[in-house]
Amino acid sequence: MRYNQVKDLVEWAAGFHARMARQYSEAADKADNERLKMGLDYLASRELKMKTGLEDLFHDGTDHSEVLETWFDESSEFPEPPELDRIADQTVTGSIEDAMKTATTAHERLQALYKHRAARSRIEPEAEFFDSLAEGHNSEIRHMMASMEELQGV
C-alpha cells in the first residue's frame, strides 16, 4: 500500500516481533541442546517485550496521536518488510550462533527501516519518533548479543 499512517508501521512491527517470538519458541521446543533451548527462550522473551513496548504506545496514557496518525507516502512497499517477513518465516535451527545471526539480522533490518522513515519524515516529531525506535533497536541488539555470548560461555 502506498499511503500509510505511522501507526500502521508500528502495528506491523509489533506483529513482526510476535512472529519472531513464535519462531524462537517453536525452535526452543525442538532444541536438543539445553543451552540452545535457553538461548531461544531468551530471544522469544525479548521479542515479546519489544512487541509489548510497541503496543503500549497506543495505550500508555500519553498522546502520541500527532505522530501515530501522520500519513506517509512510500512509492513502493516499505523498504524492508518483505525481507523481514522472510526472516520471520524462516525456521531457526542449529546453534546459538545461528540464532544470534538471525536475531542480529532481523534487528538490523528493522533498525534500518526506522532510520529510513526518520530520514523521510515530514515533521520533526515523526523523525524523533523513528530515531528513538532505531536507537532502541541498537541498544536491544547490544543487550541481546551480550546475553547470548554470555550464555555461550556457560
PDB file of C-alpha atoms in Angstrom:
ATOM      1  CA  MET A   1       0.000   0.000   0.000  1.00  0.00           C
ATOM      2  CA  ARG A   2       1.443   3.348  -0.996  1.00  0.00           C
ATOM      3  CA  TYR A   3      -0.054   5.562   1.727  1.00  0.00           C
ATOM      4  CA  ASN A   4       0.204   4.528   5.362  1.00  0.00           C
ATOM      5  CA  GLN A   5      -0.026   6.035   8.782  1.00  0.00           C
ATOM      6  CA  VAL A   6       2.810   5.703  11.249  1.00  0.00           C
ATOM      7  CA  LYS A   7       0.520   3.574  13.422  1.00  0.00           C
ATOM      8  CA  ASP A   8       0.270   1.062  10.551  1.00  0.00           C
ATOM      9  CA  LEU A   9       4.020   0.597  10.624  1.00  0.00           C
ATOM     10  CA  VAL A  10       4.057   0.347  14.435  1.00  0.00           C
ATOM     11  CA  GLU A  11       1.315  -2.303  14.335  1.00  0.00           C
ATOM     12  CA  TRP A  12       3.191  -4.211  11.631  1.00  0.00           C
ATOM     13  CA  ALA A  13       6.422  -4.061  13.696  1.00  0.00           C
ATOM     14  CA  ALA A  14       4.603  -5.349  16.805  1.00  0.00           C
ATOM     15  CA  GLY A  15       3.273  -8.219  14.704  1.00  0.00           C
ATOM     16  CA  PHE A  16       6.766  -8.877  13.392  1.00  0.00           C
ATOM     17  CA  HIS A  17       8.097  -9.178  16.947  1.00  0.00           C
ATOM     18  CA  ALA A  18       5.237 -11.578  17.781  1.00  0.00           C
ATOM     19  CA  ARG A  19       6.131 -13.735  14.772  1.00  0.00           C
ATOM     20  CA  MET A  20       9.808 -13.772  15.751  1.00  0.00           C
ATOM     21  CA  ALA A  21       8.880 -14.742  19.327  1.00  0.00           C
ATOM     22  CA  ARG A  22       6.773 -17.602  17.999  1.00  0.00           C
ATOM     23  CA  GLN A  23       9.620 -18.694  15.736  1.00  0.00           C
ATOM     24  CA  TYR A  24      12.098 -18.761  18.623  1.00  0.00           C
ATOM     25  CA  SER A  25       9.640 -20.529  20.943  1.00  0.00           C
ATOM     26  CA  GLU A  26       8.919 -23.234  18.371  1.00  0.00           C
ATOM     27  CA  ALA A  27      12.648 -23.728  17.793  1.00  0.00           C
ATOM     28  CA  ALA A  28      13.230 -23.916  21.553  1.00  0.00           C
ATOM     29  CA  ASP A  29      10.602 -26.647  21.838  1.00  0.00           C
ATOM     30  CA  LYS A  30      12.502 -28.677  19.237  1.00  0.00           C
ATOM     31  CA  ALA A  31      16.022 -27.955  20.520  1.00  0.00           C
ATOM     32  CA  ASP A  32      18.024 -30.978  21.573  1.00  0.00           C
ATOM     33  CA  ASN A  33      20.592 -28.897  23.430  1.00  0.00           C
ATOM     34  CA  GLU A  34      19.665 -27.270  26.758  1.00  0.00           C
ATOM     35  CA  ARG A  35      21.876 -24.242  26.176  1.00  0.00           C
ATOM     36  CA  LEU A  36      20.305 -23.642  22.741  1.00  0.00           C
ATOM     37  CA  LYS A  37      16.835 -24.037  24.268  1.00  0.00           C
ATOM     38  CA  MET A  38      17.677 -21.428  26.911  1.00  0.00           C
ATOM     39  CA  GLY A  39      19.016 -19.042  24.284  1.00  0.00           C
ATOM     40  CA  LEU A  40      15.962 -19.392  22.069  1.00  0.00           C
ATOM     41  CA  ASP A  41      13.618 -18.949  25.042  1.00  0.00           C
ATOM     42  CA  TYR A  42      15.552 -15.800  25.945  1.00  0.00           C
ATOM     43  CA  LEU A  43      15.228 -14.428  22.393  1.00  0.00           C
ATOM     44  CA  ALA A  44      11.499 -15.202  22.417  1.00  0.00           C
ATOM     45  CA  SER A  45      11.056 -13.291  25.680  1.00  0.00           C
ATOM     46  CA  ARG A  46      12.951 -10.262  24.304  1.00  0.00           C
ATOM     47  CA  GLU A  47      10.796 -10.258  21.177  1.00  0.00           C
ATOM     48  CA  LEU A  48       7.633 -10.329  23.284  1.00  0.00           C
ATOM     49  CA  LYS A  49       8.985  -7.456  25.362  1.00  0.00           C
ATOM     50  CA  MET A  50       9.537  -5.365  22.212  1.00  0.00           C
ATOM     51  CA  LYS A  51       6.076  -6.290  20.906  1.00  0.00           C
ATOM     52  CA  THR A  52       4.508  -5.158  24.159  1.00  0.00           C
ATOM     53  CA  GLY A  53       6.543  -1.946  24.141  1.00  0.00           C
ATOM     54  CA  LEU A  54       5.233  -1.030  20.699  1.00  0.00           C
ATOM     55  CA  GLU A  55       1.647  -1.933  21.592  1.00  0.00           C
ATOM     56  CA  ASP A  56       1.911   0.188  24.733  1.00  0.00           C
ATOM     57  CA  LEU A  57       2.344   3.265  22.527  1.00  0.00           C
ATOM     58  CA  PHE A  58      -1.387   3.000  21.829  1.00  0.00           C
ATOM     59  CA  HIS A  59      -2.444   2.591  25.465  1.00  0.00           C
ATOM     60  CA  ASP A  60       0.159   4.212  27.717  1.00  0.00           C
ATOM     61  CA  GLY A  61      -1.916   7.275  28.547  1.00  0.00           C
ATOM     62  CA  THR A  62       0.271   9.680  26.602  1.00  0.00           C
ATOM     63  CA  ASP A  63      -0.871  11.319  23.414  1.00  0.00           C
ATOM     64  CA  HIS A  64       1.226  10.027  20.535  1.00  0.00           C
ATOM     65  CA  SER A  65      -1.573  10.754  18.061  1.00  0.00           C
ATOM     66  CA  GLU A  66       0.328  13.576  16.342  1.00  0.00           C
ATOM     67  CA  VAL A  67       2.918  11.049  15.236  1.00  0.00           C
ATOM     68  CA  LEU A  68       0.880   7.829  15.053  1.00  0.00           C
ATOM     69  CA  GLU A  69      -1.753   9.411  12.829  1.00  0.00           C
ATOM     70  CA  THR A  70       0.782  11.028  10.491  1.00  0.00           C
ATOM     71  CA  TRP A  71       0.457   9.837   6.906  1.00  0.00           C
ATOM     72  CA  PHE A  72       3.459   8.994   4.775  1.00  0.00           C
ATOM     73  CA  ASP A  73       3.920   8.085   1.154  1.00  0.00           C
ATOM     74  CA  GLU A  74       6.124   5.220   0.032  1.00  0.00           C
ATOM     75  CA  SER A  75       6.218   4.797  -3.713  1.00  0.00           C
ATOM     76  CA  SER A  76       6.786   1.088  -3.146  1.00  0.00           C
ATOM     77  CA  GLU A  77       6.237  -1.197  -0.210  1.00  0.00           C
ATOM     78  CA  PHE A  78       8.190  -0.345   2.901  1.00  0.00           C
ATOM     79  CA  PRO A  79      11.852  -0.864   2.039  1.00  0.00           C
ATOM     80  CA  GLU A  80      12.417  -3.729   4.488  1.00  0.00           C
ATOM     81  CA  PRO A  81       9.221  -5.634   5.365  1.00  0.00           C
ATOM     82  CA  PRO A  82       9.425  -8.209   2.538  1.00  0.00           C
ATOM     83  CA  GLU A  83      12.910  -9.152   3.727  1.00  0.00           C
ATOM     84  CA  LEU A  84      11.804  -9.028   7.363  1.00  0.00           C
ATOM     85  CA  ASP A  85       8.793 -11.173   6.525  1.00  0.00           C
ATOM     86  CA  ARG A  86      11.138 -13.789   5.056  1.00  0.00           C
ATOM     87  CA  ILE A  87      13.266 -13.708   8.217  1.00  0.00           C
ATOM     88  CA  ALA A  88      10.181 -14.151  10.409  1.00  0.00           C
ATOM     89  CA  ASP A  89       9.083 -17.117   8.293  1.00  0.00           C
ATOM     90  CA  GLN A  90      12.431 -18.935   8.459  1.00  0.00           C
ATOM     91  CA  THR A  91      12.946 -21.800  10.815  1.00  0.00           C
ATOM     92  CA  VAL A  92      15.664 -21.187  13.360  1.00  0.00           C
ATOM     93  CA  THR A  93      17.681 -24.337  13.879  1.00  0.00           C
ATOM     94  CA  GLY A  94      21.207 -25.359  14.523  1.00  0.00           C
ATOM     95  CA  SER A  95      23.192 -23.488  17.092  1.00  0.00           C
ATOM     96  CA  ILE A  96      23.328 -20.471  19.329  1.00  0.00           C
ATOM     97  CA  GLU A  97      25.437 -18.780  16.638  1.00  0.00           C
ATOM     98  CA  ASP A  98      22.654 -19.338  14.073  1.00  0.00           C
ATOM     99  CA  ALA A  99      20.071 -17.892  16.453  1.00  0.00           C
ATOM    100  CA  MET A 100      22.312 -14.894  17.163  1.00  0.00           C
ATOM    101  CA  LYS A 101      22.790 -14.303  13.441  1.00  0.00           C
ATOM    102  CA  THR A 102      19.038 -14.425  12.818  1.00  0.00           C
ATOM    103  CA  ALA A 103      18.314 -12.070  15.721  1.00  0.00           C
ATOM    104  CA  THR A 104      21.032  -9.631  14.695  1.00  0.00           C
ATOM    105  CA  THR A 105      19.935  -9.583  11.057  1.00  0.00           C
ATOM    106  CA  ALA A 106      16.285  -9.048  11.974  1.00  0.00           C
ATOM    107  CA  HIS A 107      17.052  -6.203  14.355  1.00  0.00           C
ATOM    108  CA  GLU A 108      19.497  -4.522  11.998  1.00  0.00           C
ATOM    109  CA  ARG A 109      16.909  -4.615   9.196  1.00  0.00           C
ATOM    110  CA  LEU A 110      14.187  -3.258  11.454  1.00  0.00           C
ATOM    111  CA  GLN A 111      16.552  -0.558  12.666  1.00  0.00           C
ATOM    112  CA  ALA A 112      17.297   0.339   9.017  1.00  0.00           C
ATOM    113  CA  LEU A 113      13.563   0.629   8.373  1.00  0.00           C
ATOM    114  CA  TYR A 114      13.162   3.040  11.286  1.00  0.00           C
ATOM    115  CA  LYS A 115      16.151   5.102  10.124  1.00  0.00           C
ATOM    116  CA  HIS A 116      14.672   5.223   6.627  1.00  0.00           C
ATOM    117  CA  ARG A 117      11.366   6.513   7.991  1.00  0.00           C
ATOM    118  CA  ALA A 118      13.165   9.082  10.167  1.00  0.00           C
ATOM    119  CA  ALA A 119      15.096  10.365   7.155  1.00  0.00           C
ATOM    120  CA  ARG A 120      11.898  10.693   5.096  1.00  0.00           C
ATOM    121  CA  SER A 121       9.835  12.266   7.882  1.00  0.00           C
ATOM    122  CA  ARG A 122       7.970  15.467   7.101  1.00  0.00           C
ATOM    123  CA  ILE A 123       7.599  16.686  10.676  1.00  0.00           C
ATOM    124  CA  GLU A 124      10.137  16.776  13.490  1.00  0.00           C
ATOM    125  CA  PRO A 125       8.082  14.702  15.974  1.00  0.00           C
ATOM    126  CA  GLU A 126       7.877  11.889  13.404  1.00  0.00           C
ATOM    127  CA  ALA A 127      11.644  11.989  12.797  1.00  0.00           C
ATOM    128  CA  GLU A 128      12.298  11.967  16.550  1.00  0.00           C
ATOM    129  CA  PHE A 129       9.875   9.059  16.993  1.00  0.00           C
ATOM    130  CA  PHE A 130      11.613   6.880  14.407  1.00  0.00           C
ATOM    131  CA  ASP A 131      15.083   7.937  15.547  1.00  0.00           C
ATOM    132  CA  SER A 132      14.080   6.828  19.043  1.00  0.00           C
ATOM    133  CA  LEU A 133      12.856   3.448  17.764  1.00  0.00           C
ATOM    134  CA  ALA A 134      16.091   2.983  15.785  1.00  0.00           C
ATOM    135  CA  GLU A 135      18.221   3.811  18.814  1.00  0.00           C
ATOM    136  CA  GLY A 136      16.151   1.439  20.928  1.00  0.00           C
ATOM    137  CA  HIS A 137      16.919  -1.354  18.488  1.00  0.00           C
ATOM    138  CA  ASN A 138      20.603  -0.512  18.554  1.00  0.00           C
ATOM    139  CA  SER A 139      20.543  -0.838  22.328  1.00  0.00           C
ATOM    140  CA  GLU A 140      18.478  -4.029  22.141  1.00  0.00           C
ATOM    141  CA  ILE A 141      20.911  -5.656  19.706  1.00  0.00           C
ATOM    142  CA  ARG A 142      23.846  -4.931  22.020  1.00  0.00           C
ATOM    143  CA  HIS A 143      21.950  -6.239  25.061  1.00  0.00           C
ATOM    144  CA  MET A 144      20.758  -9.406  23.341  1.00  0.00           C
ATOM    145  CA  MET A 145      24.153 -10.255  21.874  1.00  0.00           C
ATOM    146  CA  ALA A 146      25.930  -9.710  25.185  1.00  0.00           C
ATOM    147  CA  SER A 147      23.457 -12.021  26.913  1.00  0.00           C
ATOM    148  CA  MET A 148      23.700 -14.653  24.186  1.00  0.00           C
ATOM    149  CA  GLU A 149      27.509 -14.539  24.234  1.00  0.00           C
ATOM    150  CA  GLU A 150      27.409 -14.970  27.997  1.00  0.00           C
ATOM    151  CA  LEU A 151      25.148 -17.995  27.531  1.00  0.00           C
ATOM    152  CA  GLN A 152      27.617 -19.452  25.025  1.00  0.00           C
ATOM    153  CA  GLY A 153      30.358 -19.253  27.633  1.00  0.00           C
ATOM    154  CA  VAL A 154      28.339 -21.118  30.260  1.00  0.00           C
TER     155      VAL A 154
END
